[in-house]
mmCIF file of C-alpha atoms in Angstrom:
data_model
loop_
_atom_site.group_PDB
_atom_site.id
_atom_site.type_symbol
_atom_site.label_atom_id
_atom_site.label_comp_id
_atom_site.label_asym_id
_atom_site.label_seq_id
_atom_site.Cartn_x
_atom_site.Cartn_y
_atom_site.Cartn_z
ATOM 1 C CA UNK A 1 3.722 -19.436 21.812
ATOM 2 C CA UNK A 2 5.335 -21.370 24.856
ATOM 3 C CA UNK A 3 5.739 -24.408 22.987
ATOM 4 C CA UNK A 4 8.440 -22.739 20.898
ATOM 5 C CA UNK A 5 10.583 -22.052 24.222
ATOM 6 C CA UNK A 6 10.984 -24.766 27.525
ATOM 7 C CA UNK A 7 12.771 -24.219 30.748
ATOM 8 C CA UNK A 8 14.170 -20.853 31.909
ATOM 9 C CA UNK A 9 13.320 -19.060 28.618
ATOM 10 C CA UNK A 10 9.729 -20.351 28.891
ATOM 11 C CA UNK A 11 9.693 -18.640 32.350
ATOM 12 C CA UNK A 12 9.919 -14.996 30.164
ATOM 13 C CA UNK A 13 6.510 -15.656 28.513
ATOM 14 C CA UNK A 14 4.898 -14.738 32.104
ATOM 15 C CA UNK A 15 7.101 -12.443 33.708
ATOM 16 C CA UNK A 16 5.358 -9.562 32.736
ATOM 17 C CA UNK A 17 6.001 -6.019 31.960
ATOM 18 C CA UNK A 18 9.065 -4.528 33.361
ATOM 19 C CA UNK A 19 9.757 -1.359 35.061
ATOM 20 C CA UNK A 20 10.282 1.426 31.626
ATOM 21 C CA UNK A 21 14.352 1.801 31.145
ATOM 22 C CA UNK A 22 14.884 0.383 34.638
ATOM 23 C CA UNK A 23 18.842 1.171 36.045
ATOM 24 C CA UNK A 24 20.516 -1.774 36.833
ATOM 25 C CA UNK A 25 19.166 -5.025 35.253
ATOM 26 C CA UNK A 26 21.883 -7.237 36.613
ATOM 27 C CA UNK A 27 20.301 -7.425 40.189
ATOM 28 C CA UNK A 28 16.908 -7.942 38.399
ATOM 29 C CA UNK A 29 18.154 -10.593 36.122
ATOM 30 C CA UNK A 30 21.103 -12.052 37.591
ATOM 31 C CA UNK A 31 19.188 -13.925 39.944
ATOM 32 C CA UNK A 32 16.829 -16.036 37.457
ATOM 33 C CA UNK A 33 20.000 -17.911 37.029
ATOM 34 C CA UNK A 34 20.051 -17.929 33.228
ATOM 35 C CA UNK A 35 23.902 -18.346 31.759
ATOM 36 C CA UNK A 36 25.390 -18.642 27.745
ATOM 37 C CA UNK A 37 23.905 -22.077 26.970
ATOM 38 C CA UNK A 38 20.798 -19.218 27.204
ATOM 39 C CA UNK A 39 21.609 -16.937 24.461
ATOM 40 C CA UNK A 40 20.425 -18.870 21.010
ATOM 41 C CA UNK A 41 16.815 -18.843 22.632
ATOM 42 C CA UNK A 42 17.280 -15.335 24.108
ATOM 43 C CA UNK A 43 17.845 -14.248 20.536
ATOM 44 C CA UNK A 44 15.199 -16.066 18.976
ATOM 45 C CA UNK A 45 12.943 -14.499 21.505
ATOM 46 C CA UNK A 46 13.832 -10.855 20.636
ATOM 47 C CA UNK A 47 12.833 -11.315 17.062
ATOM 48 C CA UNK A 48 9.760 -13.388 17.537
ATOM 49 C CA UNK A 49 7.142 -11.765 16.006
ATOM 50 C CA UNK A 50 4.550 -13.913 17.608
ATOM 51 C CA UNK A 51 5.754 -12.504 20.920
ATOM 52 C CA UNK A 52 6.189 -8.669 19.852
ATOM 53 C CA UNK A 53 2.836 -8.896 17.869
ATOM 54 C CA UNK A 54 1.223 -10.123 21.078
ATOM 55 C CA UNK A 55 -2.241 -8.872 22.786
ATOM 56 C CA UNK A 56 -0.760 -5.696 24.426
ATOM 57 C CA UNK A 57 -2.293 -6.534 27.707
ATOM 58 C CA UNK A 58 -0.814 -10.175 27.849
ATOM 59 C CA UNK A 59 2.222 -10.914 29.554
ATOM 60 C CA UNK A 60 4.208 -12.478 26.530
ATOM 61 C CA UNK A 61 4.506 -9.513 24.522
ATOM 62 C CA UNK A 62 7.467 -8.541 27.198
ATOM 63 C CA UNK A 63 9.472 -11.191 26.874
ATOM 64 C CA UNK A 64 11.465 -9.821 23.982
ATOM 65 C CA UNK A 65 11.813 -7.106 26.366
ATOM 66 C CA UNK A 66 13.148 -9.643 29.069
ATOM 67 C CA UNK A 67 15.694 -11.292 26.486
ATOM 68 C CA UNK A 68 17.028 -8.471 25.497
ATOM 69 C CA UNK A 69 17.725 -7.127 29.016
ATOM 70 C CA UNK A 70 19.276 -10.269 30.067
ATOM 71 C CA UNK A 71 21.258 -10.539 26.317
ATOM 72 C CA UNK A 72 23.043 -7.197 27.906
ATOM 73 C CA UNK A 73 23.598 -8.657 31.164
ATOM 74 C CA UNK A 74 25.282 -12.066 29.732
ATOM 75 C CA UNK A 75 27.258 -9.596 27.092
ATOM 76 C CA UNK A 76 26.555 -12.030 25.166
ATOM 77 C CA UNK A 77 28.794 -11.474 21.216
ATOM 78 C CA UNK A 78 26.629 -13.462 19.865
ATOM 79 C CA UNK A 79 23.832 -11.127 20.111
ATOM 80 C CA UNK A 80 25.063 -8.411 18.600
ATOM 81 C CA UNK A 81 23.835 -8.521 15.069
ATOM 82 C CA UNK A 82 20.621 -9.717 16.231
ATOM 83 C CA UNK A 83 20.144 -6.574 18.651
ATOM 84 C CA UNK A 84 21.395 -4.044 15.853
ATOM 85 C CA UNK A 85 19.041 -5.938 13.387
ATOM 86 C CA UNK A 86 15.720 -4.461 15.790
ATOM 87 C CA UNK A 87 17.381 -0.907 16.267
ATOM 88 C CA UNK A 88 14.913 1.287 13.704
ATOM 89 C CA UNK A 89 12.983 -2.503 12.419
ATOM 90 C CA UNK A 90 9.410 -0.547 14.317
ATOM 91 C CA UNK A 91 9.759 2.883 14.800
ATOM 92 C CA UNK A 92 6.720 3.102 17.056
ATOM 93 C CA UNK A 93 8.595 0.528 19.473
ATOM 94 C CA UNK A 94 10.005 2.731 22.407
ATOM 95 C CA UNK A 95 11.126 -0.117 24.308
ATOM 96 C CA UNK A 96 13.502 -1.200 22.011
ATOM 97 C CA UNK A 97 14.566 2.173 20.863
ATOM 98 C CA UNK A 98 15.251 2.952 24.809
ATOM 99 C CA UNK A 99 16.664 0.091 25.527
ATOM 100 C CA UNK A 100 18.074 -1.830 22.699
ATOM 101 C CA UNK A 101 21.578 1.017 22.566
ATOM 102 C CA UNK A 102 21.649 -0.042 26.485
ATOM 103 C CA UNK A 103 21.834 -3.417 26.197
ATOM 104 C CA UNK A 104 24.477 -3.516 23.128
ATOM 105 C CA UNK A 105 26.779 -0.872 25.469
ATOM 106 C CA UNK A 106 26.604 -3.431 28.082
ATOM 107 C CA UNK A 107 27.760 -6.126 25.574
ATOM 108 C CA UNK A 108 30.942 -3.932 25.449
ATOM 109 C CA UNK A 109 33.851 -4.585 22.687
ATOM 110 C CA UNK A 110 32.625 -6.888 20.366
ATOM 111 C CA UNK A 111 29.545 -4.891 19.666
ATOM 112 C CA UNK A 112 32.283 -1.806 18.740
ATOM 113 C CA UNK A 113 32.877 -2.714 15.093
ATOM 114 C CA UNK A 114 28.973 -3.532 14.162
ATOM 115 C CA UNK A 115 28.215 -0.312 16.152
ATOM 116 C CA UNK A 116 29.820 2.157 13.838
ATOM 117 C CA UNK A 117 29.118 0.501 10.519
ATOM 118 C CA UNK A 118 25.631 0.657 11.201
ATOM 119 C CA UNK A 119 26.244 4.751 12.317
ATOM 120 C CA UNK A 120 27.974 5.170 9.030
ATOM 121 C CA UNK A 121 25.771 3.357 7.259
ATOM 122 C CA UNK A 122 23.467 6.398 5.154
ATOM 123 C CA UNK A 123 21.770 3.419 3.703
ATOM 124 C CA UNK A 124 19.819 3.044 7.408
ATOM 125 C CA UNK A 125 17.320 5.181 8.812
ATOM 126 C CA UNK A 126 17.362 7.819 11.305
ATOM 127 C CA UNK A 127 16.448 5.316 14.265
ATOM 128 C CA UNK A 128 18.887 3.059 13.028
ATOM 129 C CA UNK A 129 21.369 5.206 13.146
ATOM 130 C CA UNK A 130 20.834 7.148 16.336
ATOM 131 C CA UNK A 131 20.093 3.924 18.035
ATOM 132 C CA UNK A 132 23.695 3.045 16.973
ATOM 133 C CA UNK A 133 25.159 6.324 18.080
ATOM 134 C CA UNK A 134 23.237 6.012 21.759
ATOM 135 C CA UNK A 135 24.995 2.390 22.160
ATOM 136 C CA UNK A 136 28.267 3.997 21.810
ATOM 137 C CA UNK A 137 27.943 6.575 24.007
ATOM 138 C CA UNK A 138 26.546 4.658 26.832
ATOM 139 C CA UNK A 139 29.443 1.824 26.194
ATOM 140 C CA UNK A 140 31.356 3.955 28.699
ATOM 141 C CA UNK A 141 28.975 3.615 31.744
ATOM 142 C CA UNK A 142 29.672 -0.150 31.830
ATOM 143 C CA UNK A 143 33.237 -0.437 29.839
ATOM 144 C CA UNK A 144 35.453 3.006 31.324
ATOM 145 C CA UNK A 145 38.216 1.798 29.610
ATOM 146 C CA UNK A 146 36.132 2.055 25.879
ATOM 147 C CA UNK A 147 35.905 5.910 26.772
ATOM 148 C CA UNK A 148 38.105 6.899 24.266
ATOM 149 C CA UNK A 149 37.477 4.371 21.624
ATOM 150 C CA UNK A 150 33.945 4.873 21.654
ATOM 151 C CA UNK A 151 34.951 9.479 21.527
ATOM 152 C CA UNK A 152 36.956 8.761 18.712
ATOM 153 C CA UNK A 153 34.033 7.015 16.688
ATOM 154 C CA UNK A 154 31.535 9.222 17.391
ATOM 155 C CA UNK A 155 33.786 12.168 16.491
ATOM 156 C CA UNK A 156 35.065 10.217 13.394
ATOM 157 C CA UNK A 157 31.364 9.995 11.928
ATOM 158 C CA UNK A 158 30.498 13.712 12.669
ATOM 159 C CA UNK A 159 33.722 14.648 10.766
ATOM 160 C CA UNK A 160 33.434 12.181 8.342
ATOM 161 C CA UNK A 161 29.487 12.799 7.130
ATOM 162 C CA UNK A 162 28.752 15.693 8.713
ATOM 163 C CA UNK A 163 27.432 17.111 5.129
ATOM 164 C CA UNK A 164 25.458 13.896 4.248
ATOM 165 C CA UNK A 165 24.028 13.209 7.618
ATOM 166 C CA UNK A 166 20.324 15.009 8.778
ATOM 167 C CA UNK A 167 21.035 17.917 10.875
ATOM 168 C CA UNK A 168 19.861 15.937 13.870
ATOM 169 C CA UNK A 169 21.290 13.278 13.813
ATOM 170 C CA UNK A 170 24.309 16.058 13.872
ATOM 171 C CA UNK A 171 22.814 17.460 16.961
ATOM 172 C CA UNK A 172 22.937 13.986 18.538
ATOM 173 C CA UNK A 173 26.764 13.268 17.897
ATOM 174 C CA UNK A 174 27.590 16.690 19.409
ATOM 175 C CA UNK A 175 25.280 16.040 22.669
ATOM 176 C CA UNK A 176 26.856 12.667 22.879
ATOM 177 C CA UNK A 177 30.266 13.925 22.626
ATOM 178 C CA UNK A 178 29.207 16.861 25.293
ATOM 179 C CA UNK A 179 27.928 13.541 27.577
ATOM 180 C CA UNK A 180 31.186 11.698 27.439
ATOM 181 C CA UNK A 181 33.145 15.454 28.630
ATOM 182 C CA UNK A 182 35.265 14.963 25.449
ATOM 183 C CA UNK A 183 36.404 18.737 25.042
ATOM 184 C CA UNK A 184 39.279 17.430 22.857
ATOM 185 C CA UNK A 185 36.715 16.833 20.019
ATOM 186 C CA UNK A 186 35.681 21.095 19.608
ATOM 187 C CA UNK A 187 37.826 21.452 16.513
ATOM 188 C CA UNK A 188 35.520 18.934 15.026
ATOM 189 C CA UNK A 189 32.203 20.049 16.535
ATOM 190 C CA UNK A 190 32.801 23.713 15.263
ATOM 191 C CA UNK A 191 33.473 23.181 11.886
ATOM 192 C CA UNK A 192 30.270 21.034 12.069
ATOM 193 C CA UNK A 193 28.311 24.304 13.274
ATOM 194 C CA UNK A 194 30.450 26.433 10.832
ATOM 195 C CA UNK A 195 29.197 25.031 8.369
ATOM 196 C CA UNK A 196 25.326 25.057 9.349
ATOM 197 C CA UNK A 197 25.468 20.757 9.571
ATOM 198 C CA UNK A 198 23.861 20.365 13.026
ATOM 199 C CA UNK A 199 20.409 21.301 14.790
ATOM 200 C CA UNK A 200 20.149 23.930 17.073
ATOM 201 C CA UNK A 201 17.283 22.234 18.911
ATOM 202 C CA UNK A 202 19.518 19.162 20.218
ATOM 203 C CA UNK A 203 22.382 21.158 22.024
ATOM 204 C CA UNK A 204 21.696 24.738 20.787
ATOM 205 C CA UNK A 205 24.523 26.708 18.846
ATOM 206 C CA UNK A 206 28.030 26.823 19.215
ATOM 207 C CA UNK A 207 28.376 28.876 21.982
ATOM 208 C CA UNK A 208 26.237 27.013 24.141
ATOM 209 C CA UNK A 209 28.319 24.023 23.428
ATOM 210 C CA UNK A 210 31.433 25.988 24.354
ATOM 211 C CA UNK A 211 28.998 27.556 27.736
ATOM 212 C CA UNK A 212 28.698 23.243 28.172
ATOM 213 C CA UNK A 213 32.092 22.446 27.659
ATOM 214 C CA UNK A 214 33.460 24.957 30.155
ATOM 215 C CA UNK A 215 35.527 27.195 27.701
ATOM 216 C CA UNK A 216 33.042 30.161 28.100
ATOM 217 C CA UNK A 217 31.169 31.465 30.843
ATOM 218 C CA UNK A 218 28.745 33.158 29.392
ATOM 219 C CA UNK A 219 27.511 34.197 26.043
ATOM 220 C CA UNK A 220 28.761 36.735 23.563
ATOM 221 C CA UNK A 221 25.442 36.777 21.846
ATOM 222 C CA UNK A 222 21.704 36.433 22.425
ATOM 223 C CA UNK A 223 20.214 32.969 22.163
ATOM 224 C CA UNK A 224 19.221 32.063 19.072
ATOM 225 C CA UNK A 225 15.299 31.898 17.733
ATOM 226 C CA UNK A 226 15.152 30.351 14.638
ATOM 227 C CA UNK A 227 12.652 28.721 12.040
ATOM 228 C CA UNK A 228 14.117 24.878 11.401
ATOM 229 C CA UNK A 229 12.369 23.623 7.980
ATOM 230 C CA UNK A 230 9.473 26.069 8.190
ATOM 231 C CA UNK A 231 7.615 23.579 10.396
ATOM 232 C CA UNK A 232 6.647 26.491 13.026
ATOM 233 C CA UNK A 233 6.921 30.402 13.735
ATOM 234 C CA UNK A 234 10.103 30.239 16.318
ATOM 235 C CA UNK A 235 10.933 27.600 18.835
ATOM 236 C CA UNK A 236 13.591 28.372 21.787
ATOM 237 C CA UNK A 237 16.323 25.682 22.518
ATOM 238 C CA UNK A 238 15.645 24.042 25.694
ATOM 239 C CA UNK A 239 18.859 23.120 27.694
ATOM 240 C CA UNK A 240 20.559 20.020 27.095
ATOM 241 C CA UNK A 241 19.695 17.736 24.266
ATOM 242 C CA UNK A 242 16.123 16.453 23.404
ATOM 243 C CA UNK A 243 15.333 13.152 23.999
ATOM 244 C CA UNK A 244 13.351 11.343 21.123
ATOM 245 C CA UNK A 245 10.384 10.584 23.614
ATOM 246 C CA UNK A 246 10.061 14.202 24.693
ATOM 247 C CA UNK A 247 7.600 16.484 23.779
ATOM 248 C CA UNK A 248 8.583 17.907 20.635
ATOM 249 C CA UNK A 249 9.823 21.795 21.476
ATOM 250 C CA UNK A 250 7.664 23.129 19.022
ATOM 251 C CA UNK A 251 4.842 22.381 21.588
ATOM 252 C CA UNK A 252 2.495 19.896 19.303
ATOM 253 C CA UNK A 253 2.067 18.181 22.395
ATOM 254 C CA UNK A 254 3.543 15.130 20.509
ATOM 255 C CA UNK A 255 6.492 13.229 20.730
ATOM 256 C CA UNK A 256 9.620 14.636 18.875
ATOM 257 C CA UNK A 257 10.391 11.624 17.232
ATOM 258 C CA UNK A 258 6.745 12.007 15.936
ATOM 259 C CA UNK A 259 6.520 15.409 15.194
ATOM 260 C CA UNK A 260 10.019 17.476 14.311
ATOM 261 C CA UNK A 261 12.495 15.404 14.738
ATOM 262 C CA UNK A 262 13.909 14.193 11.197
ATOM 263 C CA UNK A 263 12.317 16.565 9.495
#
């Protein structure tokens, strides 16, 4: 595999594994010293299926992982399709589901427009989509003044396909929108609920949401306990939203992107 990369990018193949979803990858990668003339090989590297088909226990099979940490560090344009082109490819890949939405936030504007075609996209998959959804509302954290470009997407999708979109993938839009503080967007978020589009297991009903938002201290009603699909006798929201790695609510003991979630 090396002989397909020399130089800095050749250094990747032995790095190593990482630290999972580590904070802040400049002051890990900044100081490697790799720059733009970079990026074409970076890219290259994310996709190799060589390298993410590796022996799990060798060092090369986190490169991919490496490039596209240091892809989001350069905010590198070019990278963008690339990036969203691995967001739902392996749906067993945590790595890349984790960090793949970090890395294109990082990248900033240019990765706006590609961002929210691939969220309105019903063609795509759940990952895909949710992986999409995640990049935009983490695009804050590293661009503040994309705050309210990246609240009026996000609302602009649950408003849009609220009806055609899975439930959950709903419940992720409104738990974004709760992240980013953006009370302005309630009109949109309760017609969502009104009309029974989103999943109570992401954020919980609509008064919870309002309990999250600040407009109501407490509720008017008892918590709900429902039956989602049939998939299990009665499940209790937990507070704030699920994450897809988390054990799934219904208490499988599996992961809820494995077991519930989607369904």
């Amino acid at each position: 595999m090396s002989i397909h990369y020399q130089g800095l990018p050749a250094s990747l193949l032995t790095l190593g594994k990482p630290g999972w979803n580590d904070g802040d990858w400049r002051k890990t990668y900044q100081p490697l010293g790799f720059s733009l003339e970079h990026v074409p090989d970076l890219i290259r590297m994310v996709a190799d299926e060589a390298l993410n088909q590796a022996d799990s226990e060798s060092a090369a099979v986190w490169a991919p992982v490496h490039a596209w940490r240091i892809l989001g560090v350069l905010r590198a344009e070019e990278a963008v399709t690339p990036l969203l082109d691995q967001l739902g490819l392996d749906d067993d890949n945590d790595w890349a589901a984790e960090e793949i939405p970090k890395a294109l936030a990082m990248i900033g504007e240019p990765a706006l427009r590609p961002l929210t075609w691939r969220l309105a996209d019903l063609k795509r998959g759940m990952y895909a989509r949710s992986g999409a959804a995640e990049a935009l509302a983490q695009m804050p954290q590293h661009h503040p003044e994309l705050r309210q470009d990246c609240v009026t997407r996000l609302e602009r999708e649950l408003a849009a396909r609220r009806k055609e979109n899975d439930e959950t993938l709903n419940g992720f839009l409104v738990a974004h929108l709760l992240d980013l503080k953006a009370v302005e967007t309630m009109p949109t978020i309760q017609q969502a609920y009104q009309e029974r589009c989103v999943d109570f297991a992401i954020c919980g009903d609509l008064e919870e949401v309002e309990i999250d938002f600040g407009l109501r201290e407490q509720r008017s009603t008892p918590k709900p306990r429902f039956v989602p699909h049939g998939l299990f006798a009665t499940r209790k929201r937990t507070r704030g939203k699920i994450g897809r790695n988390d054990p799934c609510p219904c208490n499988s003991g599996k992961k809820y992107k494995k077991c519930c979630w989607g369904k």
